[in-house]
mmCIF file of C-alpha atoms in Angstrom:
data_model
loop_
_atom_site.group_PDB
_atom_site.id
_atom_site.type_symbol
_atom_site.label_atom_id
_atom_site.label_comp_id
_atom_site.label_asym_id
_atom_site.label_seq_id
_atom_site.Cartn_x
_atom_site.Cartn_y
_atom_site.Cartn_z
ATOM 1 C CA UNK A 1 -21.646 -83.170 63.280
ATOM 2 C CA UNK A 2 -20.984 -81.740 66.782
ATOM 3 C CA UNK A 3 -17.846 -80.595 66.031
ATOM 4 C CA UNK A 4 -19.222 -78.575 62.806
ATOM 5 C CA UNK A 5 -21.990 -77.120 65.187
ATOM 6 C CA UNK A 6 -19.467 -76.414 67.769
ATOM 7 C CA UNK A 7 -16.950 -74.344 65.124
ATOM 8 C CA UNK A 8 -19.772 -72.640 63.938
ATOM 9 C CA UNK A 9 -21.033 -71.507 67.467
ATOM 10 C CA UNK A 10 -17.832 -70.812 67.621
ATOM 11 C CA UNK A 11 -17.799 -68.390 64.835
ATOM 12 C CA UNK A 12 -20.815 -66.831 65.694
ATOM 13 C CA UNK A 13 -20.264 -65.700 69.175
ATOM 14 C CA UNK A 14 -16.539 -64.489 67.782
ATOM 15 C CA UNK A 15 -18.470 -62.091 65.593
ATOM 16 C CA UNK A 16 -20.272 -60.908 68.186
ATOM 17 C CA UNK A 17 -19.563 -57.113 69.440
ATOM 18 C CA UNK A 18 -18.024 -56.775 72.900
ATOM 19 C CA UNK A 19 -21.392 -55.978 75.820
ATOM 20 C CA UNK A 20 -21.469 -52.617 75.821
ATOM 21 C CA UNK A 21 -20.554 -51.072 79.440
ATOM 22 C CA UNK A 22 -23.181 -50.800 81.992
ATOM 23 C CA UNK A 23 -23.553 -47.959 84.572
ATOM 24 C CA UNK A 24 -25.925 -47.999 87.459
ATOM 25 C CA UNK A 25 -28.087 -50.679 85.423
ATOM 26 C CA UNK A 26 -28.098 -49.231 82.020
ATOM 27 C CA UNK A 27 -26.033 -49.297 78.965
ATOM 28 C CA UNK A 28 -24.058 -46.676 77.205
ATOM 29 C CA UNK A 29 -26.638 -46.212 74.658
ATOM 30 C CA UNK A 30 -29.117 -45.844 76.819
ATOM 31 C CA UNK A 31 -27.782 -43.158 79.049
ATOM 32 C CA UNK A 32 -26.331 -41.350 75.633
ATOM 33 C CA UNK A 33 -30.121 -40.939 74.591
ATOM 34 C CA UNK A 34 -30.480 -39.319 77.328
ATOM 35 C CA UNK A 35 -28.760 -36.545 75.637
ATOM 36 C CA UNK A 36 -31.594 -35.625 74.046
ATOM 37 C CA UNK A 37 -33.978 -35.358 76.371
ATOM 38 C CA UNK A 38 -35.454 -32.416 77.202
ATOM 39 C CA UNK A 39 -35.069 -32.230 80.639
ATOM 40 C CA UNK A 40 -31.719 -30.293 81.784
ATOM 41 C CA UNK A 41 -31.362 -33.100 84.928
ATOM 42 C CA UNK A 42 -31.889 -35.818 82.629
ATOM 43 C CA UNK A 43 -29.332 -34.069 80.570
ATOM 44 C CA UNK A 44 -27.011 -33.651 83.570
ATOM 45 C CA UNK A 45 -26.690 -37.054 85.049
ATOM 46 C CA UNK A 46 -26.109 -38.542 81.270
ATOM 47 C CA UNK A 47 -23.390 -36.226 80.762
ATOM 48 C CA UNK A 48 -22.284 -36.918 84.506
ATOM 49 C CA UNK A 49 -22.987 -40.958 83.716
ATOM 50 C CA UNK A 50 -21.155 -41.156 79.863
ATOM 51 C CA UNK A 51 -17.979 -39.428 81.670
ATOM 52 C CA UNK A 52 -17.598 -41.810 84.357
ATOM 53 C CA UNK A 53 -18.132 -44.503 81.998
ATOM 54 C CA UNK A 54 -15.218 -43.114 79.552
ATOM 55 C CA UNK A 55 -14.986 -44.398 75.905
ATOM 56 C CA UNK A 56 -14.809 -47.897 76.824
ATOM 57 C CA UNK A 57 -17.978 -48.592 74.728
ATOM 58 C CA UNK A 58 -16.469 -45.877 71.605
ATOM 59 C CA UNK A 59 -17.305 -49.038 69.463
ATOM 60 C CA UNK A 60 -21.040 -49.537 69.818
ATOM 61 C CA UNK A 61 -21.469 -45.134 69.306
ATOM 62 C CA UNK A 62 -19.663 -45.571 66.235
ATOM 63 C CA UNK A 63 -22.073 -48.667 65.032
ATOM 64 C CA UNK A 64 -24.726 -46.297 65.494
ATOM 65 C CA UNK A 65 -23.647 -43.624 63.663
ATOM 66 C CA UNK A 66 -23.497 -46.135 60.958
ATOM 67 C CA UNK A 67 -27.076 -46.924 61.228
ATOM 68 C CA UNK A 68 -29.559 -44.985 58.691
ATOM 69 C CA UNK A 69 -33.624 -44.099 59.317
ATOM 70 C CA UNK A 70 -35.558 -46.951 57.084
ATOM 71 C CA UNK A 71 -36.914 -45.910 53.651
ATOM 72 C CA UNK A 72 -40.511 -46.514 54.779
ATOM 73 C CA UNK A 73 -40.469 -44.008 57.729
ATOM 74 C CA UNK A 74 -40.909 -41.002 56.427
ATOM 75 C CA UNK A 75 -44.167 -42.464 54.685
ATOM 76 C CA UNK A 76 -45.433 -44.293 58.034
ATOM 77 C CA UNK A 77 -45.196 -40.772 59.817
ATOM 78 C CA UNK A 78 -47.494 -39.638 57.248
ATOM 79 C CA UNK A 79 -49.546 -42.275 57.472
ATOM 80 C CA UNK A 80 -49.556 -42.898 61.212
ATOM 81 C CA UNK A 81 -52.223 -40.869 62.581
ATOM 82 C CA UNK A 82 -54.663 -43.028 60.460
ATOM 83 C CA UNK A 83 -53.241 -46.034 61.766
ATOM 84 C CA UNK A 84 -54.448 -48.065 64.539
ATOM 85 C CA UNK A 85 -52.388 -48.650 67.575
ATOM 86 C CA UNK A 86 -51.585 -52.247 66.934
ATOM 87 C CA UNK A 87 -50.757 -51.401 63.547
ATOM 88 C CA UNK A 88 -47.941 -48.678 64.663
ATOM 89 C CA UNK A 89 -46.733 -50.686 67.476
ATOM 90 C CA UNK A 90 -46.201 -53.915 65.006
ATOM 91 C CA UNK A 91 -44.338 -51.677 62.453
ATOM 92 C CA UNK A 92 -41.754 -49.853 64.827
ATOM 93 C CA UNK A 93 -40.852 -53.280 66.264
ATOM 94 C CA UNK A 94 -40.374 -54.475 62.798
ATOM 95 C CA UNK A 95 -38.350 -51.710 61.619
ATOM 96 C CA UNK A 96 -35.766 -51.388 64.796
ATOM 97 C CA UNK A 97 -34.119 -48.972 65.111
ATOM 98 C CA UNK A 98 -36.819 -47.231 64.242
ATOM 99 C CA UNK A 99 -35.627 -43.257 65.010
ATOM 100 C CA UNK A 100 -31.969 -43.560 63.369
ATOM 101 C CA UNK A 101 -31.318 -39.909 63.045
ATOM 102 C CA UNK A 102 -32.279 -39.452 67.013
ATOM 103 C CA UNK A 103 -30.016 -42.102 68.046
ATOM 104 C CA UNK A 104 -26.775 -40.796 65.489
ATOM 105 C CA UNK A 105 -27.197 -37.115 67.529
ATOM 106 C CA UNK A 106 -27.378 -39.291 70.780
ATOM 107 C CA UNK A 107 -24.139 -41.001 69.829
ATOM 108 C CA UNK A 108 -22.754 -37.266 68.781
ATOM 109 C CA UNK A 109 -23.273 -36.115 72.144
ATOM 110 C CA UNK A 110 -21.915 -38.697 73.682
ATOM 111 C CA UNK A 111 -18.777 -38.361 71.775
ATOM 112 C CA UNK A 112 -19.302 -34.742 72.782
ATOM 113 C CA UNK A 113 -19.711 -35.908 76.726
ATOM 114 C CA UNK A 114 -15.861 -37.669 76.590
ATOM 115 C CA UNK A 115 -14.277 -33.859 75.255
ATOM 116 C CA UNK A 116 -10.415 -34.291 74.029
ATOM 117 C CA UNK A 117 -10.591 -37.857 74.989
ATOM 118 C CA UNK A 118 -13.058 -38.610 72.549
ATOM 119 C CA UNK A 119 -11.541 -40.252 69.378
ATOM 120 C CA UNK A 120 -11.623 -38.316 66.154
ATOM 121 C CA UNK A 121 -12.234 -40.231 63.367
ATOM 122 C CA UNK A 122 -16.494 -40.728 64.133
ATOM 123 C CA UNK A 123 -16.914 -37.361 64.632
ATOM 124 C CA UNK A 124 -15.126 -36.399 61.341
ATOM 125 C CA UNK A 125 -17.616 -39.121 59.490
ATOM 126 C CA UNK A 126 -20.597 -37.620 60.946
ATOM 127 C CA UNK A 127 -19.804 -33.962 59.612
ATOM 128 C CA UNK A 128 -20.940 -35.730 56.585
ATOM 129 C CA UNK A 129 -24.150 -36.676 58.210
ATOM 130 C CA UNK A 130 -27.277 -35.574 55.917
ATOM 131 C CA UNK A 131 -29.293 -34.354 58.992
ATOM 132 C CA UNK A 132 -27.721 -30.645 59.299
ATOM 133 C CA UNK A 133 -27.864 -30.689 63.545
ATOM 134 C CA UNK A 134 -25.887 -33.946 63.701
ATOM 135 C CA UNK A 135 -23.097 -32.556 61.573
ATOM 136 C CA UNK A 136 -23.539 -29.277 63.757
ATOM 137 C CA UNK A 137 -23.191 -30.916 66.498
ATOM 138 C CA UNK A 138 -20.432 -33.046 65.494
ATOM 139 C CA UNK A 139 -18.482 -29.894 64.760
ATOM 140 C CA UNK A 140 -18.790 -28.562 68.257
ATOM 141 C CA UNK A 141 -17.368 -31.332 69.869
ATOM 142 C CA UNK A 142 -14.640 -31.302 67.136
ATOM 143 C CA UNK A 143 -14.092 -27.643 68.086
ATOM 144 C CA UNK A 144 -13.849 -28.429 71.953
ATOM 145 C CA UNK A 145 -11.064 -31.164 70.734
ATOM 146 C CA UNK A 146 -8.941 -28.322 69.317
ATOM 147 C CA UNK A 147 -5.538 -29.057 68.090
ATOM 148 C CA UNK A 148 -5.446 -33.009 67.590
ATOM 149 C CA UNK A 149 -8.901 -32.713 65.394
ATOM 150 C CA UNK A 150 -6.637 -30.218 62.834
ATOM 151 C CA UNK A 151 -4.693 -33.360 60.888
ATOM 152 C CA UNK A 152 -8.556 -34.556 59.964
ATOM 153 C CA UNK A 153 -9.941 -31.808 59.102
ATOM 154 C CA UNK A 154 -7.299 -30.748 56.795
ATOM 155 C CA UNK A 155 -8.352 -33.805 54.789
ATOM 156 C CA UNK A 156 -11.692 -32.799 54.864
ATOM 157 C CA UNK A 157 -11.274 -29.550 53.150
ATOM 158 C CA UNK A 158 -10.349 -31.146 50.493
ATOM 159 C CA UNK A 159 -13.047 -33.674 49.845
ATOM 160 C CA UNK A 160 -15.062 -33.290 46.918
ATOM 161 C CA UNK A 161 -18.231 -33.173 48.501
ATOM 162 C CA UNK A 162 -18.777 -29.375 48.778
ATOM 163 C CA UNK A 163 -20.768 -29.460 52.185
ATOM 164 C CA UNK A 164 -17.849 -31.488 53.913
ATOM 165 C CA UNK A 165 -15.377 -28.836 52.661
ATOM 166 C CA UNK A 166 -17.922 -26.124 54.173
ATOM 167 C CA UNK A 167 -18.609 -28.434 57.526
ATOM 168 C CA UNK A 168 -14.520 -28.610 57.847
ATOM 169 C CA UNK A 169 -14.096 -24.608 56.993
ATOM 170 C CA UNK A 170 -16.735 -24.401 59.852
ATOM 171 C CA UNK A 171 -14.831 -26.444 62.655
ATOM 172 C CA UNK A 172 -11.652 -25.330 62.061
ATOM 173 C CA UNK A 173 -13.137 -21.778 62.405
ATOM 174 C CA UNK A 174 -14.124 -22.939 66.142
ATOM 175 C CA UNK A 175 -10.987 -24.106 67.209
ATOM 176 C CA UNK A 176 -9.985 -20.612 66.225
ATOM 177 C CA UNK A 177 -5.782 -20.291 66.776
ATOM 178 C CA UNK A 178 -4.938 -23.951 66.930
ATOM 179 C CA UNK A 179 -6.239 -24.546 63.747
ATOM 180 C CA UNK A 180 -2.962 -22.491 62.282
ATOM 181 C CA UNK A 181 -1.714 -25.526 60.648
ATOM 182 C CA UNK A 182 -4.748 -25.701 58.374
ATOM 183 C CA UNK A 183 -4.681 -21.891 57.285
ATOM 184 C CA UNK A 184 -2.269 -22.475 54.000
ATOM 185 C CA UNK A 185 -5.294 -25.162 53.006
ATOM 186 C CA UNK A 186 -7.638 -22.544 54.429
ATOM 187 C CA UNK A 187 -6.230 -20.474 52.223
ATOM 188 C CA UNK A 188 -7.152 -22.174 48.867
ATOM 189 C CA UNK A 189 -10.482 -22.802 49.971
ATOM 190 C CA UNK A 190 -10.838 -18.743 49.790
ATOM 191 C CA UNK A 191 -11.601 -19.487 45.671
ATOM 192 C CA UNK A 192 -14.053 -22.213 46.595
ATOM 193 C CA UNK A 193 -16.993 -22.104 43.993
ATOM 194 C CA UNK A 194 -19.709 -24.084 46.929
ATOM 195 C CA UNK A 195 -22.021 -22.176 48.252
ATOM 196 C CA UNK A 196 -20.547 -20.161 51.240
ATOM 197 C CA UNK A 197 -17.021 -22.226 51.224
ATOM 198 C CA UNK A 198 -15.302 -19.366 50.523
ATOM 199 C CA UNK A 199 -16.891 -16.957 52.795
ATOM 200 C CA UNK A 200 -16.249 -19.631 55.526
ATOM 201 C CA UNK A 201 -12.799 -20.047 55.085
ATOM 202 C CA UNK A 202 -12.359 -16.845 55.895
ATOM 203 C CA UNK A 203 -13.711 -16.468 58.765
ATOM 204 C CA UNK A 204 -11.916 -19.205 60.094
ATOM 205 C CA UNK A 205 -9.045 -17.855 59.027
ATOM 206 C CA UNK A 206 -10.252 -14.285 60.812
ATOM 207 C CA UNK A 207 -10.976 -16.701 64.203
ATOM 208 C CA UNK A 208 -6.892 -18.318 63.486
ATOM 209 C CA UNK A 209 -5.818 -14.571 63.736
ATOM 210 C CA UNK A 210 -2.247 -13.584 64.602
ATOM 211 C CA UNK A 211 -0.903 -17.069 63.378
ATOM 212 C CA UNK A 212 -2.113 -17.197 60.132
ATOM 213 C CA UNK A 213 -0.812 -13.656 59.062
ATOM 214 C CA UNK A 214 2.483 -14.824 57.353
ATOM 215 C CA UNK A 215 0.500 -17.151 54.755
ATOM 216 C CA UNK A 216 -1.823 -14.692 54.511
ATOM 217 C CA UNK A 217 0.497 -12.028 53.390
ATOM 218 C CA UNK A 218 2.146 -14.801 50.997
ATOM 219 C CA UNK A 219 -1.236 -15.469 49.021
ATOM 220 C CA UNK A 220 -1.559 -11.633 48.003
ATOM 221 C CA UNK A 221 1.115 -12.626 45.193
ATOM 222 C CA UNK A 222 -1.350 -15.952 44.519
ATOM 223 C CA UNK A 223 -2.665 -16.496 40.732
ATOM 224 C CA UNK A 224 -5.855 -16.541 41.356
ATOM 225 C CA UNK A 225 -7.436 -13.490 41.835
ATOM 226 C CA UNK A 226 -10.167 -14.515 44.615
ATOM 227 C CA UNK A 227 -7.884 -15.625 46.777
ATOM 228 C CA UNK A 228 -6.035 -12.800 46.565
ATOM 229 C CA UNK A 229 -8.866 -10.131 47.868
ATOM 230 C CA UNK A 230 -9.870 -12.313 49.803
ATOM 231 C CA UNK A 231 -6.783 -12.487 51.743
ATOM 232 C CA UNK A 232 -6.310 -8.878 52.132
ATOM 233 C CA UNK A 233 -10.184 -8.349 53.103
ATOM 234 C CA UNK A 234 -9.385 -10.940 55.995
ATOM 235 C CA UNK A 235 -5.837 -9.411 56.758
ATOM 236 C CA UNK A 236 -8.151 -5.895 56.955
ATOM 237 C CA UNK A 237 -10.171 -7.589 59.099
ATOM 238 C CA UNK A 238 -7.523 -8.882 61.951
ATOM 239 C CA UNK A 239 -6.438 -4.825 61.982
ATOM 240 C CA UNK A 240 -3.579 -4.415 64.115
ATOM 241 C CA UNK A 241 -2.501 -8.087 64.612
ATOM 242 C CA UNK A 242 -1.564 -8.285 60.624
ATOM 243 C CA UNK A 243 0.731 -4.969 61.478
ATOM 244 C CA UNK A 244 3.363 -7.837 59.905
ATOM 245 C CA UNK A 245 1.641 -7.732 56.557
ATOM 246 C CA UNK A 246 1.687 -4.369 55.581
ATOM 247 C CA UNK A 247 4.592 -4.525 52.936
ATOM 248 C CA UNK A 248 2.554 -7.204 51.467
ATOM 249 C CA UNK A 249 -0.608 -4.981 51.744
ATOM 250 C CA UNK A 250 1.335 -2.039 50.582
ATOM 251 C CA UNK A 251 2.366 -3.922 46.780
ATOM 252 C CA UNK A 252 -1.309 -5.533 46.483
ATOM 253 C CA UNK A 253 -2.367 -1.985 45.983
ATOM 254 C CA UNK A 254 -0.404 -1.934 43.103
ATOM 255 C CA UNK A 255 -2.350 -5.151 42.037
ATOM 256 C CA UNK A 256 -3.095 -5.543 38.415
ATOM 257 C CA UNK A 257 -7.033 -6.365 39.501
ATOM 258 C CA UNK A 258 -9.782 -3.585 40.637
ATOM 259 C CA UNK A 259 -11.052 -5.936 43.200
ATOM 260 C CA UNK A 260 -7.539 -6.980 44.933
ATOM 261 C CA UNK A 261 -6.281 -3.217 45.114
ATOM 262 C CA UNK A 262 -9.640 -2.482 46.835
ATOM 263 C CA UNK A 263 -9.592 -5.259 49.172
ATOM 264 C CA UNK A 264 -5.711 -3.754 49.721
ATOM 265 C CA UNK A 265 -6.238 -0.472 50.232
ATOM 266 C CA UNK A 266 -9.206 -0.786 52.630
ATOM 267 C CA UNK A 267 -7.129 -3.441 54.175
ATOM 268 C CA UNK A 268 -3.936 -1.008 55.100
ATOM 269 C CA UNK A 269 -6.295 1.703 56.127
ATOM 270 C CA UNK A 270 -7.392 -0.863 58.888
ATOM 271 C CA UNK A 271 -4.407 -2.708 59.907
ATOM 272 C CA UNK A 272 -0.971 0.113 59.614
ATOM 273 C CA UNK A 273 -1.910 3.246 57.284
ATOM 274 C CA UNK A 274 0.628 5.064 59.547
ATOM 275 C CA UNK A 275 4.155 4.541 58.343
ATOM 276 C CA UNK A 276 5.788 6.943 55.352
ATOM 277 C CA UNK A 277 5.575 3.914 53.081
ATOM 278 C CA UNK A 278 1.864 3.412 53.850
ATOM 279 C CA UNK A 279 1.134 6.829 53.135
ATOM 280 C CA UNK A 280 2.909 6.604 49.928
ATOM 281 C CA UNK A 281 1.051 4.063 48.603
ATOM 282 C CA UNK A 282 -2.202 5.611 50.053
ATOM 283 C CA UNK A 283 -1.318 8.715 47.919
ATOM 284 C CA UNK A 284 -0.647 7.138 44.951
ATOM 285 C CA UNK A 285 -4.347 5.464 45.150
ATOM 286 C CA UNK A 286 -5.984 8.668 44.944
ATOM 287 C CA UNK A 287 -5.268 8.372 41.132
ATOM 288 C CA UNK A 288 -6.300 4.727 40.610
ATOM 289 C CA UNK A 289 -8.828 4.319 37.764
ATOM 290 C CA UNK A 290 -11.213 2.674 39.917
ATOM 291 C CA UNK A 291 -12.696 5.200 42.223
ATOM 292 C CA UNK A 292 -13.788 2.662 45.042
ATOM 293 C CA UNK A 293 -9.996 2.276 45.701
ATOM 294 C CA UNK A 294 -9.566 6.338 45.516
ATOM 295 C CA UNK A 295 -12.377 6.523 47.845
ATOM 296 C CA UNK A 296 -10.531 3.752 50.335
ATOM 297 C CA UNK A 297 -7.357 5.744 49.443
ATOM 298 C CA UNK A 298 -8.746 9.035 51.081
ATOM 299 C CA UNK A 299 -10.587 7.331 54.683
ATOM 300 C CA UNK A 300 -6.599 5.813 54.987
ATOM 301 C CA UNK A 301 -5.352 9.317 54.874
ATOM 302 C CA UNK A 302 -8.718 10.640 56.837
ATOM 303 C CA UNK A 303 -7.033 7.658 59.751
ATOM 304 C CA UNK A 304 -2.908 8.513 58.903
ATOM 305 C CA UNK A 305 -4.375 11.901 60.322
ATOM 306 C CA UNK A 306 -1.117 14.521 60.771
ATOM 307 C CA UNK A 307 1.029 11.924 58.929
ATOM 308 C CA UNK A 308 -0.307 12.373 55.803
ATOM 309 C CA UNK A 309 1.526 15.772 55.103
ATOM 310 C CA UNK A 310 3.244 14.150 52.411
ATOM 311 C CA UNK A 311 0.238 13.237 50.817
ATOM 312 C CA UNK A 312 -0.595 17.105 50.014
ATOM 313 C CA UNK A 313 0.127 17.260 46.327
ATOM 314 C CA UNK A 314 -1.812 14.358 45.704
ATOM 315 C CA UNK A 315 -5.202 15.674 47.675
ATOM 316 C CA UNK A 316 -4.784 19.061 45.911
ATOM 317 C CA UNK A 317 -4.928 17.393 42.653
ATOM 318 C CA UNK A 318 -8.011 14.959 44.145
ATOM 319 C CA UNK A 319 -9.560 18.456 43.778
ATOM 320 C CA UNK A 320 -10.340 18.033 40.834
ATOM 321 C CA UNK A 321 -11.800 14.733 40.829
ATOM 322 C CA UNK A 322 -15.217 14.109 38.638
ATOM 323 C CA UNK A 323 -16.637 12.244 41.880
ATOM 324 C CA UNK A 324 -18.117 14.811 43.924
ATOM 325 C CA UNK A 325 -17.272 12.246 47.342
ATOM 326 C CA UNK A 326 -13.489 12.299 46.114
ATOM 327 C CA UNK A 327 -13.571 16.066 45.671
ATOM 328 C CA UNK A 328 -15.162 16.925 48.791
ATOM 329 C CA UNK A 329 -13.348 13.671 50.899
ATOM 330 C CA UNK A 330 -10.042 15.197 49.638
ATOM 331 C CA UNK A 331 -11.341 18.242 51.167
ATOM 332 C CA UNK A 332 -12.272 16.957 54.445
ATOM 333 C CA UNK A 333 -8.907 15.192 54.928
ATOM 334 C CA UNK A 334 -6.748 18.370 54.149
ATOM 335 C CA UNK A 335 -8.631 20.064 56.536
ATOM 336 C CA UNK A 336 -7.768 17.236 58.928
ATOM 337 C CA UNK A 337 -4.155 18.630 58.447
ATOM 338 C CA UNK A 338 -4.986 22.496 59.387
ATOM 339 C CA UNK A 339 -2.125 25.239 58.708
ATOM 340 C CA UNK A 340 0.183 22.487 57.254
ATOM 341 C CA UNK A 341 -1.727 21.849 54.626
ATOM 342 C CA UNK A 342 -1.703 26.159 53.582
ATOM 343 C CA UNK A 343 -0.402 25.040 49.564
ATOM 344 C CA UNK A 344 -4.001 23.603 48.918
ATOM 345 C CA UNK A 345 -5.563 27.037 49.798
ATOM 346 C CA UNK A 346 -5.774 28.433 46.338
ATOM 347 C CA UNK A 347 -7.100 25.342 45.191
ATOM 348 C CA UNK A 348 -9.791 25.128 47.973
ATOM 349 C CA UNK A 349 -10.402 28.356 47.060
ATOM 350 C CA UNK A 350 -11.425 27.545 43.378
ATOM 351 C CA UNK A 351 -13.534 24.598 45.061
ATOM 352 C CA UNK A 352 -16.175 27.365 46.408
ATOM 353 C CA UNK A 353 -17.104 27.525 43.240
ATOM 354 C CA UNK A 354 -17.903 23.698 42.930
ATOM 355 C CA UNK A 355 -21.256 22.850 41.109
ATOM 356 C CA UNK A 356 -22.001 20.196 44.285
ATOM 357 C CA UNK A 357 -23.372 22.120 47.339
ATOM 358 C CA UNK A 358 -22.227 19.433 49.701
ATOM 359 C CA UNK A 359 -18.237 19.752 48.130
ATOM 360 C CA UNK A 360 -18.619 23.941 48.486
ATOM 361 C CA UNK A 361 -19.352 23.423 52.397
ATOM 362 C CA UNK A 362 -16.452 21.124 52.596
ATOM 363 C CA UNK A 363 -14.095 23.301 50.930
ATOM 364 C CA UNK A 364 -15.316 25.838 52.910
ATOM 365 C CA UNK A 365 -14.899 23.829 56.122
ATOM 366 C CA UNK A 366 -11.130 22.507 55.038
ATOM 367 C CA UNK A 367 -10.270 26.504 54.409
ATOM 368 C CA UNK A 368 -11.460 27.435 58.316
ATOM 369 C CA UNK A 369 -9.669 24.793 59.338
ATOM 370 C CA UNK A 370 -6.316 25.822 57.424
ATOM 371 C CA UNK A 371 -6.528 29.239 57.285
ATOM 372 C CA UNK A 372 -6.117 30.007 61.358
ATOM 373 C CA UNK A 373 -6.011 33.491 62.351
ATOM 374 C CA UNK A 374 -2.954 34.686 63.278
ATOM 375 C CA UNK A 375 -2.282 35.672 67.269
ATOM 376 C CA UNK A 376 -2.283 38.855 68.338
ATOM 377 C CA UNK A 377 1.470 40.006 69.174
ATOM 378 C CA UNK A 378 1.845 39.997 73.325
ATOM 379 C CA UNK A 379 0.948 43.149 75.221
ATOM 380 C CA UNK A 380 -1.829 44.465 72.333
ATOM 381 C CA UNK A 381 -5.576 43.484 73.579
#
C-alpha cells in the first residue's frame, strides 16, 4: 500500500509545472500584470523586472493564454452591484481566475517585454484571441520580432478563419521590408472575399516596398482579375521604387478588364510615365472605351510634361472627345507643350466654339500658350 501511495505521489508531483521564477519576491505573473496597470512606473519596473527575468518562465505565460473568462462572468458583472460583499467575494474565489482576458493581455505584454527573444509560436495563437486588444497587441510584439515571426505568419494567411488571415495581413504589414518572403502569399490574399483582407494585404505589401516589386509585377498577368488591379494600384502606390515594373505596368494597360487598365494606367502615371514606351502606351489610352482610363491617360501625359511630343496626334484627336474633362484635359496638356505642339492649333481653334464654357477657356488657354509671339528682329524697338 505504501508503495502504491508512494508511485502515485510520485506521479503527481511529476505532473506538476516547473515554480515559476521569482524576482525581488514576486513571480513572473505577478510582475507581468503589472503590465497593465495604469501607472507608467508600475509599467516601467515590470518591463525593467520581466527583462531581467528573461523567458525562463515562457511556460506558465503560455498556460495563461490558454486560460478562458468563465461562462458565468459576464452575468455576475451584471448582477454584481446588487450583490452583497460576501456574496462577490465568495464567487471570485470560486471562479479563479476570475479576469481571464486581463491576465491573457498581461501574458501578451510580457511576451512583448522579452522583444526578438520572445518565442513565436504563443504570440501567433493569441492573434486568434477573441478579445480584439489582445490580438492587437500580440501583433505588435510580432512586428518588433521582424524577420523570424515571417515563417508563422505565412501559415496564418492561409487559415480559414478570415480574422486570422486579416490579423496575419496586419503583422506582416508592421514588420514592413522583412516580411518580403510573405509578399507572393500576400499577394493572393489581394482577392480575399473577408472583410478588409484584401485591402490589408495591400498595404502590407505597400509597407514591404522595394522588395516585393518583382512579384508584384508578375501577378499583373494573374487570372484573377482582383489581384491583378490590385497589384498595379499598390505598384502605383510605391511610385518611384516600382521604376522596375513599368514594362509590366505598360502591358496591363492593354488588360482585357476596365478595372486592371485603370489601376495600370494611374499606376505608370505615378511610378515612370517618362520613357518613349510609357508615353506610347499613355497615348494609346486616350482612346480606351472606358473614359476613367482616358482620363488617367491624360494626368500621365499632364506629368510626362515636354516628353509627351509624341503623344500630339493622339491629344488632337482627344479633341473631340464627348467628355467635356477629356476635351478640355487634352487641352490643358497640349498647352503644357507650348510652340511644339503648333499642329493642334487649327483644332484648338475649332474648340472655341465648344458648347462647354469651361473647355472654350481651356482651348483658349492651350492656344496662348502655343501660339507665342514671335521676337522682334535685333536692332528694331
Amino acid at each position: 500500500m505504501i508503495t502504491v501511495v508512494a508511485v502515485l505521489a510520485l506521479a503527481w508531483f511529476g505532473r506538476r509545472a516547473p515554480p515559476e521564477p521569482v524576482y525581488q519576491g514576486r513571480t513572473l505573473m505577478a510582475w507581468a500584470r503589472d503590465m497593465n496597470n495604469p501607472d507608467a512606473e508600475a509599467r516601467s519596473n515590470a518591463l525593467a523586472a520581466l527583462q531581467t527575468m528573461g523567458t525562463n518562465g515562457s511556460a506558465g505565460l503560455i498556460r495563461v493564454l490558454e486560460v478562458r473568462d468563465p461562462a458565468v462572468m459576464k452575468p455576475f458583472l451584471w448582477l454584481a452591484p446588487k450583490l452583497p460583499l460576501w456574496v462577490r467575494r465568495s464567487f471570485v474565489r470560486s471562479f479563479k481566475p476570475f479576469n481571464a482576458t486581463a491576465d491573457r493581455l498581461a501574458a501578451v505584454r510580457a511576451f512583448a517585454a522579452f522583444g526578438t527573444n520572445a518565442p513565436v509560436s504563443p504570440l501567433i495563437h493569441a492573434l486568434r484571441d477573441h478579445d480584439r486588444m489582445i490580438a492587437t497587441e500580440a501583433a505588435a510584439a510580432l512586428g518588433q520580432m521582424g524577420k523570424p515571426a515571417v515563417p508563422d505568419l505565412v501559415r496564418e494567411l492561409r487559415d480559414s478563419d478570415g480574422s486570422v488571415r486579416l490579423m496575419a495581413c496586419y503583422t506582416l504589414g508592421l514588420i514592413g521590408p522583412a516580411a518580403s518572403p510573405a509578399a507572393p502569399v500576400l499577394i493572393e490574399r489581394l482577392a480575399d472575399g473577408y472583410t478588409n483582407v484584401s485591402r490589408q494585404a495591400a498595404y502590407a505589401l505597400g509597407r514591404i516596398g522595394g522588395p516585393a516589386v518583382p512579384a508584384l509585377a508578375e501577378s499583373l498577368r494573374k487570372r484573377d482579375e482582383r489581384i491583378r488591379a490590385q497589384a498595379a494600384r499598390v505598384l502605383g502606390g510605391l511610385s518611384l521604387r516600382a521604376k522596375d515594373a513599368t514594362p509590366a505596368l505598360i502591358e496591363a494597360t492593354k488588360d482585357s478588364q476596365g478595372a486592371v487598365r485603370q489601376a495600370a494606367v494611374e499606376a505608370l502615371c505615378n511610378v515612370w510615365p517618362f520613357s518613349p514606351e510609357a508615353v506610347a502606351a499613355l497615348a494609346a489610352a486616350l482612346n480606351d472605351k472606358n473614359s476613367d482610363v482616358r482620363i488617367q491617360a491624360l494626368q500621365g501625359l499632364q506629368r510626362a510634361n515636354r516628353l509627351a511630343i509624341s503623344s500630339i496626334p493622339a491629344l488632337i484627336e482627344a479633341l473631340n472627345d464627348q467628355s467635356p474633362l477629356m476635351r478640355g484635359g487634352a487641352a490643358l496638356v497640349l498647352g503644357t507643350l507650348g510652340p511644339a505642339a503648333q499642329p493642334a492649333v487649327i483644332a484648338l481653334r475649332k474648340g472655341l466654339e465648344d458648347a462647354d464654357e469651361s473647355v472654350r477657356i481651356q482651348m483658349q488657354e492651350a492656344l496662348r500658350k502655343i501660339e507665342v509671339p514671335a521676337a522682334p528682329p535685333p536692332g528694331l524697338p
